[in-house]
Short mmCIF file of C-alpha atoms in Angstrom, two decimals:
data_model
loop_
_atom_site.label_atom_id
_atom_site.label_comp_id
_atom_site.label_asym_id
_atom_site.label_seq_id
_atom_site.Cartn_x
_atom_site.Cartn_y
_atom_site.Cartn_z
CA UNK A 1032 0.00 0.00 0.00
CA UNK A 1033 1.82 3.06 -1.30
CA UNK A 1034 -0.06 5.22 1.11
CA UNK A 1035 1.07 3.35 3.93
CA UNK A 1036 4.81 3.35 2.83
CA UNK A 1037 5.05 6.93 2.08
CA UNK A 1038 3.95 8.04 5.46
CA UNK A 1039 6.17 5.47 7.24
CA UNK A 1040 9.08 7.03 5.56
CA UNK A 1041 7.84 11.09 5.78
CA UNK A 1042 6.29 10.04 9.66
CA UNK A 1043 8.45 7.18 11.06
CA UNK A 1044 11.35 7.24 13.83
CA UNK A 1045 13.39 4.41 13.35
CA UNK A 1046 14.39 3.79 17.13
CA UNK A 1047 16.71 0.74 17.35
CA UNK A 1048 17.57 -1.80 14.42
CA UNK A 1049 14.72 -3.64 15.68
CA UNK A 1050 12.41 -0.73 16.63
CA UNK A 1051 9.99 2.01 14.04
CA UNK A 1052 8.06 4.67 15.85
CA UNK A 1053 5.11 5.32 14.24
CA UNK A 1054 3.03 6.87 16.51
CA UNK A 1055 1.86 10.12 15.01
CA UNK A 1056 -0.54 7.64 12.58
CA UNK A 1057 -0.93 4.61 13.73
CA UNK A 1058 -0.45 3.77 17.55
CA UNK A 1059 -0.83 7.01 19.70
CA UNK A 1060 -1.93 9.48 17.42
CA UNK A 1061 -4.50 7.71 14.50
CA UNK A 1062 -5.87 9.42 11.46
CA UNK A 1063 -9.08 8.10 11.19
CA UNK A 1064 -9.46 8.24 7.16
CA UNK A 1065 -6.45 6.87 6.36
CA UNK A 1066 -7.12 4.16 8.96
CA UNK A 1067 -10.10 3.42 7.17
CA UNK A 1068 -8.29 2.71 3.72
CA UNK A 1069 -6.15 0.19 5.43
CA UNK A 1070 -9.08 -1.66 6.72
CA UNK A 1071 -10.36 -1.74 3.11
CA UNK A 1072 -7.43 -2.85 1.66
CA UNK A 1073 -7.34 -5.16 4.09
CA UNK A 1074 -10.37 -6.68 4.03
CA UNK A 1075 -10.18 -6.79 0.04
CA UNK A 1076 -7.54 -9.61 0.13
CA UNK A 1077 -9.38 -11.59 2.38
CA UNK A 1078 -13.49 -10.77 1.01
CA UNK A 1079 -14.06 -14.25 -0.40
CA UNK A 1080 -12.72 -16.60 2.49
CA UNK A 1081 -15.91 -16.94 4.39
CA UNK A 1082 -14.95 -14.69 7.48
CA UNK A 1083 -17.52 -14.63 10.28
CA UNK A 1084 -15.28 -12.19 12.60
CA UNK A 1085 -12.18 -10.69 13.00
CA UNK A 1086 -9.75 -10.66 16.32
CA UNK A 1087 -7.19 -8.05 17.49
CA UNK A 1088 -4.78 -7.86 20.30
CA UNK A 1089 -5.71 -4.57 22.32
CA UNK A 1090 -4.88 -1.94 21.85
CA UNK A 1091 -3.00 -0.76 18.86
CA UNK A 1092 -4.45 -3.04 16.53
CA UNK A 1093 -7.75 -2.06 17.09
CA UNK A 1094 -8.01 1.12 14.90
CA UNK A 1095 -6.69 -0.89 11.55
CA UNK A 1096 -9.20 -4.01 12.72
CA UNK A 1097 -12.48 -1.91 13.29
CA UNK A 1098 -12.29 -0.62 10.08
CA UNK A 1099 -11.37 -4.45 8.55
CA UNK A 1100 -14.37 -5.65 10.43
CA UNK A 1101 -16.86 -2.71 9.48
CA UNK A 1102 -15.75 -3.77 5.90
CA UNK A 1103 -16.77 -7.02 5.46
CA UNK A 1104 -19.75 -6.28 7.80
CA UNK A 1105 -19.12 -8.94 10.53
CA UNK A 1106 -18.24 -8.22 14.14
CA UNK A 1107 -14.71 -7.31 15.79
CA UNK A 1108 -13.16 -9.13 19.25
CA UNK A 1109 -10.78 -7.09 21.66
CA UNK A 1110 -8.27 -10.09 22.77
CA UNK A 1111 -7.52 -8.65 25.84
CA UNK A 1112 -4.56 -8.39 27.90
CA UNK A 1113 -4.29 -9.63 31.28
CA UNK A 1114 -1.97 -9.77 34.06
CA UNK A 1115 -3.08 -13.31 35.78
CA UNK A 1116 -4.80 -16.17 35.19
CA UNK A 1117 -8.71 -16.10 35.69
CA UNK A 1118 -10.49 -18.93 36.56
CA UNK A 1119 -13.71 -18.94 34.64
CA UNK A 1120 -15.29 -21.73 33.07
CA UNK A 1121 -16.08 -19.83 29.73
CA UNK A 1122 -13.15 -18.30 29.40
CA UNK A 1123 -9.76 -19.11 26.94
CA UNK A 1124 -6.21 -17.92 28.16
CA UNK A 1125 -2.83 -18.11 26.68
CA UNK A 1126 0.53 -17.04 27.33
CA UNK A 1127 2.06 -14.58 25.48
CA UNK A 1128 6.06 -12.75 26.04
CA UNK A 1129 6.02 -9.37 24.21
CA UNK A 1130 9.17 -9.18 22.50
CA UNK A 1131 9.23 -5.00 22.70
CA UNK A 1132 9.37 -5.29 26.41
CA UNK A 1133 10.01 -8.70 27.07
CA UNK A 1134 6.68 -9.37 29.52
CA UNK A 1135 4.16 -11.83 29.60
CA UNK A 1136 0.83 -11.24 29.52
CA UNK A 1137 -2.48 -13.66 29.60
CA UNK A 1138 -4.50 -13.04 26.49
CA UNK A 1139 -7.97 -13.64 26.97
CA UNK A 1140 -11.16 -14.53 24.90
CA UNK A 1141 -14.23 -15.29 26.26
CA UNK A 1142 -15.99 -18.35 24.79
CA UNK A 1143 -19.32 -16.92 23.95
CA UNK A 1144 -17.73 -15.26 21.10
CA UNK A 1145 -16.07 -17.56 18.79
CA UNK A 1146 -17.23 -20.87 18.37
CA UNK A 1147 -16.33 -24.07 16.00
CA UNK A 1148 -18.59 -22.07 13.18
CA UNK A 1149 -16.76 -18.91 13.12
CA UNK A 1150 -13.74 -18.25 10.50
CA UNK A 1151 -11.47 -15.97 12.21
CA UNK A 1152 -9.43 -13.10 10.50
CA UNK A 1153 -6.51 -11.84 13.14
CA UNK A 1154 -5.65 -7.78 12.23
CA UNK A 1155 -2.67 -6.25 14.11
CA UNK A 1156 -0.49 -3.27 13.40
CA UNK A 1157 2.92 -4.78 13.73
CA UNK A 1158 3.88 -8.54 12.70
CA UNK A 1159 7.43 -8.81 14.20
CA UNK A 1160 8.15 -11.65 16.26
CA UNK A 1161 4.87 -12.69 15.65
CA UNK A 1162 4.31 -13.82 19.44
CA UNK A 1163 1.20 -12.21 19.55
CA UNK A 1164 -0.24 -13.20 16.01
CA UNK A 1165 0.63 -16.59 17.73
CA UNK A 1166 -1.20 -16.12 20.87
CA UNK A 1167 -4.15 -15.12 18.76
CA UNK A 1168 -4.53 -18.26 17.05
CA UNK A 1169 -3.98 -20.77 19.89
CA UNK A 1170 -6.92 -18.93 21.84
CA UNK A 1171 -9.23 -18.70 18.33
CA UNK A 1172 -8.78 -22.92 18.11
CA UNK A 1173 -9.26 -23.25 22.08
CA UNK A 1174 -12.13 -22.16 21.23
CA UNK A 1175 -12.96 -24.36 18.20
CA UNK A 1176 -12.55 -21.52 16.04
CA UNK A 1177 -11.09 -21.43 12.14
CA UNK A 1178 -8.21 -18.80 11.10
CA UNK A 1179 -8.43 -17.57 7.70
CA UNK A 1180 -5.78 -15.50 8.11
CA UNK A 1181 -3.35 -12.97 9.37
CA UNK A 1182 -3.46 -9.42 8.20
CA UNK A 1183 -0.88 -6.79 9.12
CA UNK A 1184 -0.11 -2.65 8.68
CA UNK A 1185 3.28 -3.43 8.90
CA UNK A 1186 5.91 -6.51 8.71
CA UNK A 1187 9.20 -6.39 9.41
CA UNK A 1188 9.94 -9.14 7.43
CA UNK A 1189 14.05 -9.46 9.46
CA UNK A 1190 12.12 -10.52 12.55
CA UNK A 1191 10.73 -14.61 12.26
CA UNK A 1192 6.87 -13.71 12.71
CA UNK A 1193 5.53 -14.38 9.00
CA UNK A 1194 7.50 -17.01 8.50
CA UNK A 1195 6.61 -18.90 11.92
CA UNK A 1196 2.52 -18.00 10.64
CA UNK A 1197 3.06 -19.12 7.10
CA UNK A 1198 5.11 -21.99 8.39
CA UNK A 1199 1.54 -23.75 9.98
CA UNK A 1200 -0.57 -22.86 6.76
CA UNK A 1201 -1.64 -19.23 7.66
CA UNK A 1202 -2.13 -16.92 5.13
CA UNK A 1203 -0.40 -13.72 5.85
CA UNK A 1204 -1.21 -10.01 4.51
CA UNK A 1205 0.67 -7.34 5.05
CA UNK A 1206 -0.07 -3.61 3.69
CA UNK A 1207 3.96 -3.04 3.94
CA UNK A 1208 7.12 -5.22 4.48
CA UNK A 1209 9.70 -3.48 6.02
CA UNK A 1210 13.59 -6.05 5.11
CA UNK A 1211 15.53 -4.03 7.11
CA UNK A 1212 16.34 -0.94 9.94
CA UNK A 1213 19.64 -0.86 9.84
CA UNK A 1214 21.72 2.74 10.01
CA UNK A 1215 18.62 4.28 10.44
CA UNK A 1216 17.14 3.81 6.87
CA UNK A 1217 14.13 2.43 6.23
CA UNK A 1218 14.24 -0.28 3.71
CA UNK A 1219 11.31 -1.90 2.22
CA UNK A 1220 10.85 -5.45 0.43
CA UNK B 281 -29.69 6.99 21.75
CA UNK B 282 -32.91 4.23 21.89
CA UNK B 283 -30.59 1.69 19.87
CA UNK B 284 -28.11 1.94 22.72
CA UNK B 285 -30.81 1.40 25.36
CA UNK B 286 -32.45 -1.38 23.54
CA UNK B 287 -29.00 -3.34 23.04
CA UNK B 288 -28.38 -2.31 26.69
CA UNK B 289 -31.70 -4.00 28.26
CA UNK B 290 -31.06 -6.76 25.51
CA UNK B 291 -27.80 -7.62 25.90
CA UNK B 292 -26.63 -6.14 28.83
CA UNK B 293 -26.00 -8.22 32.27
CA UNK B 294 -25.69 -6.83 35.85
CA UNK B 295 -23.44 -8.02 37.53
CA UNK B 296 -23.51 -5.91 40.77
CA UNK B 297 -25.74 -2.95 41.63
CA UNK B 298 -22.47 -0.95 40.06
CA UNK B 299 -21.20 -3.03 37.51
CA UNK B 300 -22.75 -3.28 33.94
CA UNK B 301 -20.83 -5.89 31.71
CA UNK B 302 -22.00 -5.02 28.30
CA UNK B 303 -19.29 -7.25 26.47
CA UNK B 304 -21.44 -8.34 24.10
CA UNK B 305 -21.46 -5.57 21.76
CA UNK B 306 -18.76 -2.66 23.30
CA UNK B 307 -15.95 -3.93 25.05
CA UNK B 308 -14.46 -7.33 24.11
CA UNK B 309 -17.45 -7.94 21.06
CA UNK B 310 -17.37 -5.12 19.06
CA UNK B 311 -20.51 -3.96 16.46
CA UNK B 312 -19.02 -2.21 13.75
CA UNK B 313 -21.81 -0.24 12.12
CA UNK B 314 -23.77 0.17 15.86
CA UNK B 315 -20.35 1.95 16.83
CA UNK B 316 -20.39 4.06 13.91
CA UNK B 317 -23.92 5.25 15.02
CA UNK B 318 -22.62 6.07 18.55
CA UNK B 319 -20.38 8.22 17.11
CA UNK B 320 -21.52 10.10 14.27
CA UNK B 321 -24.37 10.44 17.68
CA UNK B 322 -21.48 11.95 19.73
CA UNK B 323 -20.15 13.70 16.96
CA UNK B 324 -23.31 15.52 15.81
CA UNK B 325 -23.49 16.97 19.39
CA UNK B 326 -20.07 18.43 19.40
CA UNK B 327 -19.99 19.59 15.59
CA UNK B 328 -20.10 23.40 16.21
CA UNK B 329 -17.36 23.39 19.25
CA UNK B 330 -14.29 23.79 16.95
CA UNK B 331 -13.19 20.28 17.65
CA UNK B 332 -9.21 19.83 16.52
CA UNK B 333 -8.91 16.62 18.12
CA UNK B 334 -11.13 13.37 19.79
CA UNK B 335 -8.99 11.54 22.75
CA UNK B 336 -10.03 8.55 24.40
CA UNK B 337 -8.07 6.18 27.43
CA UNK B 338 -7.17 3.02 25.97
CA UNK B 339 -8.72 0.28 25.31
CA UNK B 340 -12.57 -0.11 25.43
CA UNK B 341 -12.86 3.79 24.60
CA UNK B 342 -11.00 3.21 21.20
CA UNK B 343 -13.63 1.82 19.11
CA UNK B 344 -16.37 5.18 19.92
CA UNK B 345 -13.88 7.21 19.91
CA UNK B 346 -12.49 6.42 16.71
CA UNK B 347 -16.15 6.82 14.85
CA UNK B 348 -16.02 10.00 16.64
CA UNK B 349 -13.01 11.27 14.95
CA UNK B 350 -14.05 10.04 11.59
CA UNK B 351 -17.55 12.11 11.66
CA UNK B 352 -15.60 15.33 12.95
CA UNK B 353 -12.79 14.55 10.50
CA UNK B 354 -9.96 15.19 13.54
CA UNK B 355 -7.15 12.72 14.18
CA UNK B 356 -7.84 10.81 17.22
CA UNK B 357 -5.47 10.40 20.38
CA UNK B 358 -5.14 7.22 22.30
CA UNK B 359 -3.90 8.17 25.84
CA UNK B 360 -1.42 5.27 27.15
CA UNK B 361 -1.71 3.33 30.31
CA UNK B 362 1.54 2.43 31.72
CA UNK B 363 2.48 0.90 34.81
CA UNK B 364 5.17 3.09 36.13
CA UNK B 365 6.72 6.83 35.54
CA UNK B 366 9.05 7.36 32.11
CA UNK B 367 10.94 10.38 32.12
CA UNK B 368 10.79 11.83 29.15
CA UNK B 369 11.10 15.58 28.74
CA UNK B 370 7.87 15.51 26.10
CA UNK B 371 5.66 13.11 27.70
CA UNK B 372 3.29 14.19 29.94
CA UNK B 373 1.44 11.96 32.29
CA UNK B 374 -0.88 11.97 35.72
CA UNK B 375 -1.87 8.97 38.03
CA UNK B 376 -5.39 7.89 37.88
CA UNK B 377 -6.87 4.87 40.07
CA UNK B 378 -9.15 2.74 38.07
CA UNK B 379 -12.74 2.26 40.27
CA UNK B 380 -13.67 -1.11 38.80
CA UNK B 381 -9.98 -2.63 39.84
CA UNK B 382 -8.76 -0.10 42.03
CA UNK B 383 -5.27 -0.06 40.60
CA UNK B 384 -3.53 2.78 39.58
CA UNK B 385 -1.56 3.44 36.31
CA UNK B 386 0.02 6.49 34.59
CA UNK B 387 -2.06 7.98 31.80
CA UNK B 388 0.32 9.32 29.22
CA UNK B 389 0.23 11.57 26.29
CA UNK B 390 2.91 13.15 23.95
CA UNK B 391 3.42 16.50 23.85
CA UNK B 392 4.09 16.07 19.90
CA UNK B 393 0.31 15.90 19.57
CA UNK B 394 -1.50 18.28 22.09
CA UNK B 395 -0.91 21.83 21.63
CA UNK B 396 -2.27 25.26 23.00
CA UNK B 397 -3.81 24.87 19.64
CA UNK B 398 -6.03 22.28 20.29
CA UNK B 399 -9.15 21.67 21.65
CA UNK B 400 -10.08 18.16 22.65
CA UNK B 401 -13.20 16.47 22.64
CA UNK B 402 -12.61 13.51 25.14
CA UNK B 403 -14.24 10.39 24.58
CA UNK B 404 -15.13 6.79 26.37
CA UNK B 405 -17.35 3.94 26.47
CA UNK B 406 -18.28 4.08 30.45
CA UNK B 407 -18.66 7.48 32.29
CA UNK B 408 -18.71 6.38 35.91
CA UNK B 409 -16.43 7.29 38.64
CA UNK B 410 -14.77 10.07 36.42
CA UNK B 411 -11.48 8.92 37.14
CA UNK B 412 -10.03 8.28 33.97
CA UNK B 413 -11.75 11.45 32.04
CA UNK B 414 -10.77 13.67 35.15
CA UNK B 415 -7.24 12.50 34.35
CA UNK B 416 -7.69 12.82 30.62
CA UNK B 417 -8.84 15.99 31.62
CA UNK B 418 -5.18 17.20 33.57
CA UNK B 419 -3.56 15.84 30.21
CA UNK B 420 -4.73 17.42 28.11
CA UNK B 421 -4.46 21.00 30.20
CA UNK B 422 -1.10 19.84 30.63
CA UNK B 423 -0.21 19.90 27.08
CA UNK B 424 -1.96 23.55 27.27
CA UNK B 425 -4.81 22.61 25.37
CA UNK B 426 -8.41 22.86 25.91
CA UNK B 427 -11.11 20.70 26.48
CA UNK B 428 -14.11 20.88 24.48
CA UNK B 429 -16.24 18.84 26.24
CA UNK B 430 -16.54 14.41 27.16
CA UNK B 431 -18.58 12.21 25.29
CA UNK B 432 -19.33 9.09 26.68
CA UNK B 433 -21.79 6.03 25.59
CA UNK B 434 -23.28 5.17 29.08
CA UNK B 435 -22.85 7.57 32.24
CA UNK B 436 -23.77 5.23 35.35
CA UNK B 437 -25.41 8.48 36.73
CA UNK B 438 -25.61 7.15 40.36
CA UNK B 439 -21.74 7.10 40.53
CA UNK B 440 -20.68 10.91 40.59
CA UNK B 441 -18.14 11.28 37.29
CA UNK B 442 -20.68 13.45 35.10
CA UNK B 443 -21.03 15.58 38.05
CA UNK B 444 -18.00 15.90 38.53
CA UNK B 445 -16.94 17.12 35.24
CA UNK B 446 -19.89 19.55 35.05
CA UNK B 447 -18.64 21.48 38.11
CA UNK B 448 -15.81 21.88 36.09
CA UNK B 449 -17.85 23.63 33.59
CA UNK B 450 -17.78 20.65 31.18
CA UNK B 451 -20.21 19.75 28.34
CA UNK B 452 -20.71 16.16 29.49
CA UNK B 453 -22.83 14.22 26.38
CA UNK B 454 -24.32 10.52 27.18
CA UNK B 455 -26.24 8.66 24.60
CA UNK B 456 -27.37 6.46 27.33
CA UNK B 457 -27.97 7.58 31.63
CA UNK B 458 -28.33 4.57 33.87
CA UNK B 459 -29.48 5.58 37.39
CA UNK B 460 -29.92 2.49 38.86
CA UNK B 461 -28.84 -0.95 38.45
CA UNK B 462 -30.23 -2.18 42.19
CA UNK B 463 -31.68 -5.94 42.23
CA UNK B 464 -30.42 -6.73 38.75
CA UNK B 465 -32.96 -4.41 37.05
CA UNK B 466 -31.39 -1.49 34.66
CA UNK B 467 -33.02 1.59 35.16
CA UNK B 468 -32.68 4.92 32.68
CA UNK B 469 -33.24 8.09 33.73
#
């Protein structure tokens, strides 16, 4: 997505060799209108694979997935983060270390919203290590959900999380692939 | 908003005479085209205020909020929770103690994208104890901007946030006033 590339490059702070900033668009600051284009673009690649919902990681993915999910008119689920394990009969948890800060985290669906009929479509902002893209899926089959896919905003395709999602079948989407940070310069695929 | 309060009494469950979980369709289930409803709703009550920007405390905020934005054509700010202080000379941030958990966490915003410029329309699913728009509220003053006035989708008016901000001077907008939620039954004003 041209779009998406040229305001990575005019808007983004590459941080580490690991690390883009892109907060004035995307994860602190959001433009609403362009947010909406990704989540059409988006949810073109993936319009004739029989999605029923689509899942997001709070909370930076949830911008880019709202607009996925008002796309191809079916509801969005808020994975959300937790500190502990809850003990509730209904409930699906899974372990997941963010690679950013190196933390764990329980992510958390509740079973009265996907069941063994829906056909899940996971939208995040970032695919990196893909931890979290993982996480996603192991709670979406807990629950005896389908994944039809993975779409992301951005990949940065030197870190091993497409590969690891492609790797078990998953079809990936990304809007722009990002091969390396080094020196500071932004180098797409 | 009479969608609102029909999805409310339909979907809605009490679980304590202060605790609404309305998970169904707002917090962890999200309806795309209800939530852009609420806030082209939110929006059209705000659209002569000289709105530059819609903020909102992440998560369960982001998904109103964001609709919000859209129909006033404004980028939208997602103010950070983080568990501890970060100095950094452009980041501003203020403790607020959630009601619901009663843990505390630093609301943060960057200075990059509040300015004596703006004026901020603040925006969240719950209006309750106030807390967290109270402390959106010192933000954004922080940063030197103004507030326009909070939007929020349900104000539990028998807890005392709305009242609160209004002593402040506030324009406080709910599509949806619960005054009671004694023996299980949800009550509108």
């Amino acid at each position: 997505m041209d779009e998406l590339k040229g305001r990575i490059l005019k808007e983004g702070h590459v941080i580490s060799s690991e690390i883009l900033n892109v907060d004035s668009f995307i994860n602190h600051q959001v433009d609403p209108e362009f947010m909406e284009k990704v989540g059409i673009e988006i949810a073109e690649h993936f319009k004739d694979k029989g999605i029923t919902k689509v899942a997001t990681i709070e909370s930076s993915g949830i911008a880019p997935a709202l607009f996925t999910a008002k796309a191809l008119s079916v509801p969005l689920i808020i994975l959300k983060k937790q500190a502990s394990k809850i003990l509730n009969e209904n409930l699906y948890q899974t372990e997941v270390t963010s690679f950013t800060t190196k933390k764990s985290y329980e992510l958390s669906l509740s079973g009265k919203f996907v069941t063994e009929n829906d056909h899940v479509l996971i939208v995040d902002d970032f695919l990196a290590d893909g931890e979290a893209a993982i996480g996603a899926l192991r709670l979406i089959r807990k629950a005896h959900g389908t994944v039809a896919g993975v779409g992301a905003m951005i990949d940065k395709s030197f870190q091993p999380g497409a590969d690891k999602l492609r790797e078990q079948g998953i079809d990936v989407y990304s809007l722009a692939v990002i091969k390396s940070l080094e020196n500071s310069e932004i180098i797409f695929e």
